Coordinates of N, CA and C and ligand atoms in Angstrom, one line a residue:
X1 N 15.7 35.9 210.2 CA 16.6 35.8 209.1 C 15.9 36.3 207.8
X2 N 16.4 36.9 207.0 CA 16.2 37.7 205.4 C 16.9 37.6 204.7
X3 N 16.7 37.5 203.8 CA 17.4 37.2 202.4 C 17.5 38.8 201.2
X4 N 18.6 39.2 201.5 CA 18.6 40.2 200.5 C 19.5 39.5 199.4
X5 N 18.9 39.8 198.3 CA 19.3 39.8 196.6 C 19.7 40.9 195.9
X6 N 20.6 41.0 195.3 CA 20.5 42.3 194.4 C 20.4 41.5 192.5
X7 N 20.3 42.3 192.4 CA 19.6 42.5 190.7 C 21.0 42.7 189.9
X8 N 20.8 42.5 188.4 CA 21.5 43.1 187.2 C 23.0 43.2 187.6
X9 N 23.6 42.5 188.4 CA 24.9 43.0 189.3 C 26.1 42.2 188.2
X10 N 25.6 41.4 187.4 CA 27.0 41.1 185.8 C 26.1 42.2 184.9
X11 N 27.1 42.4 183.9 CA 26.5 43.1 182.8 C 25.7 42.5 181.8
X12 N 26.3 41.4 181.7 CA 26.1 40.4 180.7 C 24.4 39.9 180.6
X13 N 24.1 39.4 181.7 CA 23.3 39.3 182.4 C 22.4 40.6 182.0
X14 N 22.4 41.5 182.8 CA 21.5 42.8 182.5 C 21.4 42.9 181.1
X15 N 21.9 42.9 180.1 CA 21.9 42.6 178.7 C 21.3 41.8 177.8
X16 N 21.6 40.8 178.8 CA 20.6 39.5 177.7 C 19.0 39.8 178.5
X17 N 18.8 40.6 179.4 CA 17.7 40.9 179.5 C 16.9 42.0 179.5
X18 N 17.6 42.8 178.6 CA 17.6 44.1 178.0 C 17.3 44.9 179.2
X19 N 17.9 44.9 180.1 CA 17.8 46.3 181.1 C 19.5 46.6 181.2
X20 N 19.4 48.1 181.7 CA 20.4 48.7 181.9 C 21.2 48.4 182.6
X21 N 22.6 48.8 182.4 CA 24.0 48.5 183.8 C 23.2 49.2 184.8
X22 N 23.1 48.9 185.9 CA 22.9 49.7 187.1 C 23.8 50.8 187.5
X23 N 23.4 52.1 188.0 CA 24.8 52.9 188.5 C 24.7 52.9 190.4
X24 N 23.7 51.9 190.5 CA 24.0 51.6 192.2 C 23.6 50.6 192.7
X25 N 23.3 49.1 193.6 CA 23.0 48.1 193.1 C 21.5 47.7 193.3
X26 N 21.2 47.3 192.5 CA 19.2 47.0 192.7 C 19.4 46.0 194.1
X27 N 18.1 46.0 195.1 CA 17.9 45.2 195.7 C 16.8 45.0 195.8
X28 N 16.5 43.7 196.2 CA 15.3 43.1 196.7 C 14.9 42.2 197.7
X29 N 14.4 41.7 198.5 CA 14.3 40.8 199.6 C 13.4 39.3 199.2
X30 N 13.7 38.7 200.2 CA 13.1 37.3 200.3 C 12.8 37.2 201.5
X31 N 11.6 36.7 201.9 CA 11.5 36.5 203.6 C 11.8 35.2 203.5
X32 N 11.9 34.8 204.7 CA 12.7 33.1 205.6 C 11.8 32.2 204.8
X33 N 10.2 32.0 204.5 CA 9.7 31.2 204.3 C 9.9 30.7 202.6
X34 N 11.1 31.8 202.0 CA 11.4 31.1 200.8 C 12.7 30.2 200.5
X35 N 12.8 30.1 201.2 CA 14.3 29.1 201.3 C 14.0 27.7 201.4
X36 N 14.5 27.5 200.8 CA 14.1 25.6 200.3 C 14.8 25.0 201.2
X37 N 14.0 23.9 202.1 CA 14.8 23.3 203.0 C 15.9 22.5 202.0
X38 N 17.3 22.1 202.3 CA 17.8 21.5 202.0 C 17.7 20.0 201.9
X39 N 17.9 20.0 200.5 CA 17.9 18.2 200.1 C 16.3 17.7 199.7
X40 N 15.7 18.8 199.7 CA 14.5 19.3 199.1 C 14.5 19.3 197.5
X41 N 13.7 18.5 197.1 CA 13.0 19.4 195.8 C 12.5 20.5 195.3
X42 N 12.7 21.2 194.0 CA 11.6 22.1 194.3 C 10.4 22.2 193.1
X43 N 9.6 22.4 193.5 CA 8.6 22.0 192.8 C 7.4 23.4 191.9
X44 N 7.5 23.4 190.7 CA 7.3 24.5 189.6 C 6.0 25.3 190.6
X45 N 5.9 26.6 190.6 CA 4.4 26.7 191.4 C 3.7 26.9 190.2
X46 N 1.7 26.9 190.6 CA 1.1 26.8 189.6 C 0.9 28.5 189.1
X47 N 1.6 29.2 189.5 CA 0.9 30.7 188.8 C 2.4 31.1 188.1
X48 N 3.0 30.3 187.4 CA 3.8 30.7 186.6 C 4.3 29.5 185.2
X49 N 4.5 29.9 184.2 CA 4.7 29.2 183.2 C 5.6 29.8 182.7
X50 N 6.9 30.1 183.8 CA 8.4 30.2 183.1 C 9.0 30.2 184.4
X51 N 9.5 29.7 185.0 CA 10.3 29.4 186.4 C 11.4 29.4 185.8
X52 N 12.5 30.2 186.3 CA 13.4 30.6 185.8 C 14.9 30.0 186.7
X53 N 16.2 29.7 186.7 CA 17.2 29.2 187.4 C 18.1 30.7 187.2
X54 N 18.7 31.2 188.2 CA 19.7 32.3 188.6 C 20.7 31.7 189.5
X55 N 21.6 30.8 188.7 CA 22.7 30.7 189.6 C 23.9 31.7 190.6
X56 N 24.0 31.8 191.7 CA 24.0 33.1 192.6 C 25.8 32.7 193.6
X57 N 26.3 33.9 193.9 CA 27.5 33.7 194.8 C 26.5 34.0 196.2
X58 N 26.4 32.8 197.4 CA 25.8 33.6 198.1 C 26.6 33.5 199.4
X59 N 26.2 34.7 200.3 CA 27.1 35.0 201.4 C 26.2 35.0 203.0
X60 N 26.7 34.0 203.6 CA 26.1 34.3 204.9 C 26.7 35.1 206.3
X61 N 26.0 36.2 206.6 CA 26.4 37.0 207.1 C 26.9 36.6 208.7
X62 N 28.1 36.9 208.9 CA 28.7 36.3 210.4 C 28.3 37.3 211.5
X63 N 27.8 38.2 211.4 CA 27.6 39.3 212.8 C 26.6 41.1 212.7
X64 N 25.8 40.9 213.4 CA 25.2 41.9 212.9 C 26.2 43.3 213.3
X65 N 25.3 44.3 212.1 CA 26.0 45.6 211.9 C 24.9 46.2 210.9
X66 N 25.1 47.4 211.2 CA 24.2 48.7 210.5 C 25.6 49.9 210.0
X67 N 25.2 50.4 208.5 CA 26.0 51.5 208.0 C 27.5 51.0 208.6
X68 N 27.8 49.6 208.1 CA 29.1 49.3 207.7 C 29.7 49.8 206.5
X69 N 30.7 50.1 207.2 CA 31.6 50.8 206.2 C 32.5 50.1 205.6
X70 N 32.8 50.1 204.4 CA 33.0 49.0 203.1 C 34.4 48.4 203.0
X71 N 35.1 49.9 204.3 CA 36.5 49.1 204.3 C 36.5 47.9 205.6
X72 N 35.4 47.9 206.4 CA 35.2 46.4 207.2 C 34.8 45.7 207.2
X73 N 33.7 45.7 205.8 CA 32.9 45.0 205.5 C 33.7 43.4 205.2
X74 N 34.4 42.9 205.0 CA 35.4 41.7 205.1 C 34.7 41.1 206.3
X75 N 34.7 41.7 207.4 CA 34.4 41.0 208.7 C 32.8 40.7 208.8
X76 N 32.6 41.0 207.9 CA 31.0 40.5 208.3 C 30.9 39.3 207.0
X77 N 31.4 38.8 206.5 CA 31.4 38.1 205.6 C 31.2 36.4 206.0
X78 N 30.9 35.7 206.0 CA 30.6 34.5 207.2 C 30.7 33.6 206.2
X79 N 30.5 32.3 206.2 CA 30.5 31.3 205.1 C 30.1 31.4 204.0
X80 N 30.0 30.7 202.9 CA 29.6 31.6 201.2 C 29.5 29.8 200.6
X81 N 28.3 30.1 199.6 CA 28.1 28.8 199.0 C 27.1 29.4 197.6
X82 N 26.5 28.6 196.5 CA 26.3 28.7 195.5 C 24.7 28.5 195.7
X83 N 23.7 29.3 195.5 CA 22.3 29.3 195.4 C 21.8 29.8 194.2
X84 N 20.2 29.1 194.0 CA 19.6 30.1 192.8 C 18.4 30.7 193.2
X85 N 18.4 31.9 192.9 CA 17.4 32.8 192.8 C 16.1 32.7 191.8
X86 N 15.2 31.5 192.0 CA 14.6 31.4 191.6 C 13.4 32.5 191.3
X87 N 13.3 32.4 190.1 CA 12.3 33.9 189.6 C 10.9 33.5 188.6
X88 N 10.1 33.8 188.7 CA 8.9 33.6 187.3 C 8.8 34.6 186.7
X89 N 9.3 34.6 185.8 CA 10.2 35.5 184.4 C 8.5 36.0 184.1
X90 N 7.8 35.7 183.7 CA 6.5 35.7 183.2 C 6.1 37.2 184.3
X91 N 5.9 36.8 185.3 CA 5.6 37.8 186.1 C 6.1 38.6 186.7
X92 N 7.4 38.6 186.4 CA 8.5 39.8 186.7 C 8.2 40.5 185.5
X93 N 8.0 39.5 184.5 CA 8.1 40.9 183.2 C 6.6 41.9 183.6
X94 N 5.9 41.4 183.3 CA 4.3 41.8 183.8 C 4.5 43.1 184.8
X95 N 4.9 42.7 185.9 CA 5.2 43.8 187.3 C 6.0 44.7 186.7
X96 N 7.3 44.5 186.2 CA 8.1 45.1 185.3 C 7.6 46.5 184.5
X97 N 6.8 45.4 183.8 CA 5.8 46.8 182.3 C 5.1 48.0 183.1
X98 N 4.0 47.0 184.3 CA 3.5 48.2 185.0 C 3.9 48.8 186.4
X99 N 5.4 48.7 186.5 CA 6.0 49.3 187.0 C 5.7 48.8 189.0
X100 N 5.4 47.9 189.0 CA 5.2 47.0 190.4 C 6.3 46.7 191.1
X101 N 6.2 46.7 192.4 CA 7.6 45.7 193.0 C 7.3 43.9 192.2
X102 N 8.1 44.0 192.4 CA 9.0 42.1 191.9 C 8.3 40.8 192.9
X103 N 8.0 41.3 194.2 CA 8.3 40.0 195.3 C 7.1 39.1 194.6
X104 N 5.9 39.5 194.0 CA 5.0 37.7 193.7 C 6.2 37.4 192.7
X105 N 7.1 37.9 192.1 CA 7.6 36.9 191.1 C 9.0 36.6 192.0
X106 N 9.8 36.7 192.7 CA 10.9 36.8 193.4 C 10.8 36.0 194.4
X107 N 9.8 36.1 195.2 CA 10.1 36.1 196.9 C 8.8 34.8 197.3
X108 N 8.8 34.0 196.4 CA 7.4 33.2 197.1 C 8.1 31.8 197.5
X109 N 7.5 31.0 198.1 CA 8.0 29.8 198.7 C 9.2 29.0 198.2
X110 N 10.0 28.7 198.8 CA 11.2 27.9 198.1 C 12.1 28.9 197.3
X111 N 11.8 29.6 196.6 CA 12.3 30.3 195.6 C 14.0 30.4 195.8
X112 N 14.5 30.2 196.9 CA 15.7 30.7 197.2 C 16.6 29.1 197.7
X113 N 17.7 29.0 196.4 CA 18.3 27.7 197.1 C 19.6 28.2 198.0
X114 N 19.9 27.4 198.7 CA 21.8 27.6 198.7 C 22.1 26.2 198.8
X115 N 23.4 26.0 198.7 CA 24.2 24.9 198.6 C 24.1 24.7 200.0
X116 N 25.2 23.4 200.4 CA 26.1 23.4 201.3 C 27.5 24.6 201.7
X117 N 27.2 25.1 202.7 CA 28.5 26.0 202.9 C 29.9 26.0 203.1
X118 N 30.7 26.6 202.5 CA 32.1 26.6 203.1 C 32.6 27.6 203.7
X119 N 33.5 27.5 204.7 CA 34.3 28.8 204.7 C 34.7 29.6 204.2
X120 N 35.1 30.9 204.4 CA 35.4 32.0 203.2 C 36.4 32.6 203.7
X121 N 37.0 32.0 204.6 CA 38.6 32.6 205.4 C 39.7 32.0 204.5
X122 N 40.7 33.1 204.0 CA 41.6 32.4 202.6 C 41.3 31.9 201.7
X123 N 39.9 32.9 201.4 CA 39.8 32.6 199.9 C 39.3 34.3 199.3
X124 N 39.6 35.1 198.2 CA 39.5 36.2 197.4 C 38.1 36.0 197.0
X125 N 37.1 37.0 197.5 CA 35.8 36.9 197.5 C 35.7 37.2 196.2
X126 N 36.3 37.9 195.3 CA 35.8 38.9 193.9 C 37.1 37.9 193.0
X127 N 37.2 36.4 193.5 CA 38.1 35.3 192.2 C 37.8 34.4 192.1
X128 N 36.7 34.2 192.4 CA 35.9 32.9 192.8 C 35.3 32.4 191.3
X129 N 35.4 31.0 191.2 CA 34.3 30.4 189.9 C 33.3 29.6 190.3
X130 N 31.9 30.0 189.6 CA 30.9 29.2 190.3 C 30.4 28.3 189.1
X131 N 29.2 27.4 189.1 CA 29.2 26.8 187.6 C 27.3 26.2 188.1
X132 N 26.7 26.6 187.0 CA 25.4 25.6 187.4 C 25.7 25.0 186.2
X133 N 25.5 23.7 186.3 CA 24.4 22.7 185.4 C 23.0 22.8 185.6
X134 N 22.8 22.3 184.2 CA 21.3 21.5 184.1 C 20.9 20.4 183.2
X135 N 21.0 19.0 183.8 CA 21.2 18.2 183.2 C 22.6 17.4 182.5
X136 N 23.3 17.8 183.4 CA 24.6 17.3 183.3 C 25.1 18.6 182.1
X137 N 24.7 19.7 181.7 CA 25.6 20.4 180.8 C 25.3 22.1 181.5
X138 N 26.6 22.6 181.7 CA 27.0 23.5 181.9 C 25.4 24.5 181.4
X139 N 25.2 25.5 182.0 CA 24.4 26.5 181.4 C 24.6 28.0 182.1
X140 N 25.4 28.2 183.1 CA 25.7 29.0 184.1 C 27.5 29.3 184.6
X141 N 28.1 30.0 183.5 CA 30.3 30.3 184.6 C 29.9 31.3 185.3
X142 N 29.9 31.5 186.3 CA 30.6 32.7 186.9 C 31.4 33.0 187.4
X143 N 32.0 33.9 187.4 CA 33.0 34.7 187.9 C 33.1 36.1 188.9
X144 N 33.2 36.0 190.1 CA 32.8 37.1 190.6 C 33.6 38.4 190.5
X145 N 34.9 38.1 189.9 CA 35.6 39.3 190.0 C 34.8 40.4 188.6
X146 N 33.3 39.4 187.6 CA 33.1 40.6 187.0 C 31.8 41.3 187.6
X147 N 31.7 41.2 188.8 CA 30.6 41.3 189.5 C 30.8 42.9 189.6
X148 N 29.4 44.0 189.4 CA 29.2 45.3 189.1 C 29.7 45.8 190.4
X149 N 29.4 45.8 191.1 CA 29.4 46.0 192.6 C 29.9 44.6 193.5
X150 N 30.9 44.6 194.4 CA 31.7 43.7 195.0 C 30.8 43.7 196.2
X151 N 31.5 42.3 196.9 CA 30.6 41.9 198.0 C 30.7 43.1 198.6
X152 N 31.9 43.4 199.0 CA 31.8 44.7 200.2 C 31.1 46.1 200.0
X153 N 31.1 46.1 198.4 CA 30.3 47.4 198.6 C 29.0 47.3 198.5
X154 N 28.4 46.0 198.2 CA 27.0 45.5 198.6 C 26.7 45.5 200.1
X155 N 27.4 44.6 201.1 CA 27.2 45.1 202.4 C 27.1 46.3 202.8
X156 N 28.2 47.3 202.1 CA 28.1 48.7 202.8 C 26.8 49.3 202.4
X157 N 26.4 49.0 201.2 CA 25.0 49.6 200.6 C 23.8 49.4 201.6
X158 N 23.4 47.8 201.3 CA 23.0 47.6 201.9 C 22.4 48.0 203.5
X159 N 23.2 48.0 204.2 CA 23.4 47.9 205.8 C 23.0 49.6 205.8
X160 N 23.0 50.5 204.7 CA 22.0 51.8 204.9 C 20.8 51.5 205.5
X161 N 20.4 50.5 205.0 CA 19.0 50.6 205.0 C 18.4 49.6 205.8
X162 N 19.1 48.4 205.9 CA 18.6 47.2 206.4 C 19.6 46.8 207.5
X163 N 19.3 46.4 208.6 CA 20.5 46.4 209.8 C 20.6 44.3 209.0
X164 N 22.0 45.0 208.9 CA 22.4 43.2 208.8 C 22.3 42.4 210.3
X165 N 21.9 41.2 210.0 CA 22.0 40.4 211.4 C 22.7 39.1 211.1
X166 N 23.3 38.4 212.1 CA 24.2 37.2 212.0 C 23.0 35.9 211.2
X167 N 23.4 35.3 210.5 CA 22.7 34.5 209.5 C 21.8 35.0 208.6
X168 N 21.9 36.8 208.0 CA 20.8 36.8 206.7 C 22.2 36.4 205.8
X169 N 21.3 36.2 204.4 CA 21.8 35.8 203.3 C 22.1 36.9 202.3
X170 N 23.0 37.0 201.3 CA 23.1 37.8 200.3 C 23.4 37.1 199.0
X171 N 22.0 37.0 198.1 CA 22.2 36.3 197.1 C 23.3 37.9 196.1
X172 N 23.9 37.1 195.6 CA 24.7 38.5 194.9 C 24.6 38.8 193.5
X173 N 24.1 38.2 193.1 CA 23.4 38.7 191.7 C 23.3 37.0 190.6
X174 N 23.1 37.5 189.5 CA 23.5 36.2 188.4 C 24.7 36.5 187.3
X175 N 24.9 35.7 186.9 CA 25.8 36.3 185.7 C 24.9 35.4 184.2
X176 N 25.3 36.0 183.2 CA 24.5 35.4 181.5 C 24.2 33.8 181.9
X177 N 23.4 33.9 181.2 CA 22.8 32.0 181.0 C 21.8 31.6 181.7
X178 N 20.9 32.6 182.0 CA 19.6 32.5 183.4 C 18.8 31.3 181.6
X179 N 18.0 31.0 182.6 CA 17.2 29.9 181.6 C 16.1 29.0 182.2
X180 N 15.2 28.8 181.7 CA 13.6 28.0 182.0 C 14.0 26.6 182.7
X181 N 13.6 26.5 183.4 CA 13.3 24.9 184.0 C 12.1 24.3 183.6
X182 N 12.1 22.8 183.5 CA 10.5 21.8 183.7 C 11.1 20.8 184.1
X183 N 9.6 20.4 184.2 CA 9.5 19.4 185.3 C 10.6 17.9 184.8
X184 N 11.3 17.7 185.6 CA 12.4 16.5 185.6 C 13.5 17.2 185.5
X185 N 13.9 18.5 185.4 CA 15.3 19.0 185.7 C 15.9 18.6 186.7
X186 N 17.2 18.5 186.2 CA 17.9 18.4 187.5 C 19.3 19.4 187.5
X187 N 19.1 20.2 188.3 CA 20.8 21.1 188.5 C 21.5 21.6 189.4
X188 N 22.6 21.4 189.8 CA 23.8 20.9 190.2 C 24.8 22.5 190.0
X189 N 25.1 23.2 191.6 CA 25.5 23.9 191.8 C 26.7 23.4 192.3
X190 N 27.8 24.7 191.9 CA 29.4 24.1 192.6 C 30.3 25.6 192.4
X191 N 30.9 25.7 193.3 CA 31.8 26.5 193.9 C 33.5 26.1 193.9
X192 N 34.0 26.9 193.1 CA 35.9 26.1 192.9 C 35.7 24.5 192.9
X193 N 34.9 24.5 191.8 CA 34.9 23.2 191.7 C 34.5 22.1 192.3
X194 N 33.5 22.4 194.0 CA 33.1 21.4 194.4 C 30.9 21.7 194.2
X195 N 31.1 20.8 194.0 CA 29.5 20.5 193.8 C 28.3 20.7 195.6
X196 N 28.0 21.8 195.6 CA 27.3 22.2 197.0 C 25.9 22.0 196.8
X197 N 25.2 21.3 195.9 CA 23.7 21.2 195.6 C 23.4 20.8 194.4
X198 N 22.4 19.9 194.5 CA 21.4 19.0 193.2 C 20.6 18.8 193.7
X199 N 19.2 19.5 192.9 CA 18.4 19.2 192.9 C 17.5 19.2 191.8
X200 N 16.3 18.9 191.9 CA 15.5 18.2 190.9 C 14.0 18.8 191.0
X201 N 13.6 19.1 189.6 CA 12.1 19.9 189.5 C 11.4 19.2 189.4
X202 N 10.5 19.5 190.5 CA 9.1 18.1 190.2 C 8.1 19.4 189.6
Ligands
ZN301 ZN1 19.0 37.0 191.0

């Protein structure tokens, strides 16, 4: 199982973090061992002093396929739930300046939550509202219909390069309001309104 992410995929978002709209979608990976078991804590690691929350639409993939094409991409779409792409802003910026891949700031243990899953059969992938808290107050709306690139043309992208297999993940980007965590947070992911995950920063 893998975890692909893409990058900068609201505008808003790419803005408040002074990088450009994308004109195709950034991606990046997570291997298996970053996924937080569920009902898990997660806990600040010590080579970072800005641990960052990216509340995310994420999609688990129902069937493998390679260079799917975007008008079938629907069918590969498998249950969908609300995760964050946890990042250490500090050292993405760093990699960033000297022009490095991302993954020590991206891709290290736990980094990657997801909720509890729901079905995604009769429901509009690109009208969905997602919402993090932290601390009981809102800091995260999303909306996927303003999403740069839609789920399907992310799978079709994607699946150039990387053969999708049944259970990888697609975190799908963030929208405005990414923000620092410490220790005693607690935040609370939810999807149309139902709450798929709380958890707490040790
Ligand atoms: Zn992200």
């Amino acid at each position: 199982m893998k975890i692909i992410c893409i990058g900068r995929n609201y505008s808003e978002h790419a803005r408040e973090l002074n990088n450009a709209v994308p004109e195709s979608p950034v991606v990046f990976l997570k291997p298996a061992t970053a996924l937080l078991q569920r009902g898990r804590d997660f806990y600040l690691p010590d080579f970072s002093n800005d641990i960052h929350y990216e509340a995310e639409l994420v999609i688990k993939i129902s069937k493998n396929g390679k260079y799917v094409q975007e008008k079938f991409a629907t069918n590969y779409i498998g249950d969908i739930t609300v995760g964050i792409d946890f990042t250490a802003r500090d050292l993405q910026q760093q990699q960033k300046e000297n022009g490095l891949p991302w993954e020590i700031a991206k891709a290290f243990d736990n980094s990657a939550v997801v909720g509890e899953f729901m079905a995604s059969e009769g429901k509009d992938i690109q009208n969905l509202q997602f919402q993090l808290e932290k601390n009981h107050q809102l800091v995260q709306q999303g909306f996927t219909g303003d999403m740069l690139f839609s789920v399907r043309t992310i799978i079709a992208y994607v699946s150039q390069y990387f053969s999708l297999q049944k259970g990888d993940l697609i975190f799908t980007g963030t929208p405005a309001g990414v923000g620092r965590v410490e220790k005693g947070d607690v935040l609370r992911g939810s999807l149309e309104g139902k709450t798929l995950f709380e958890l707490s920063i040790k």
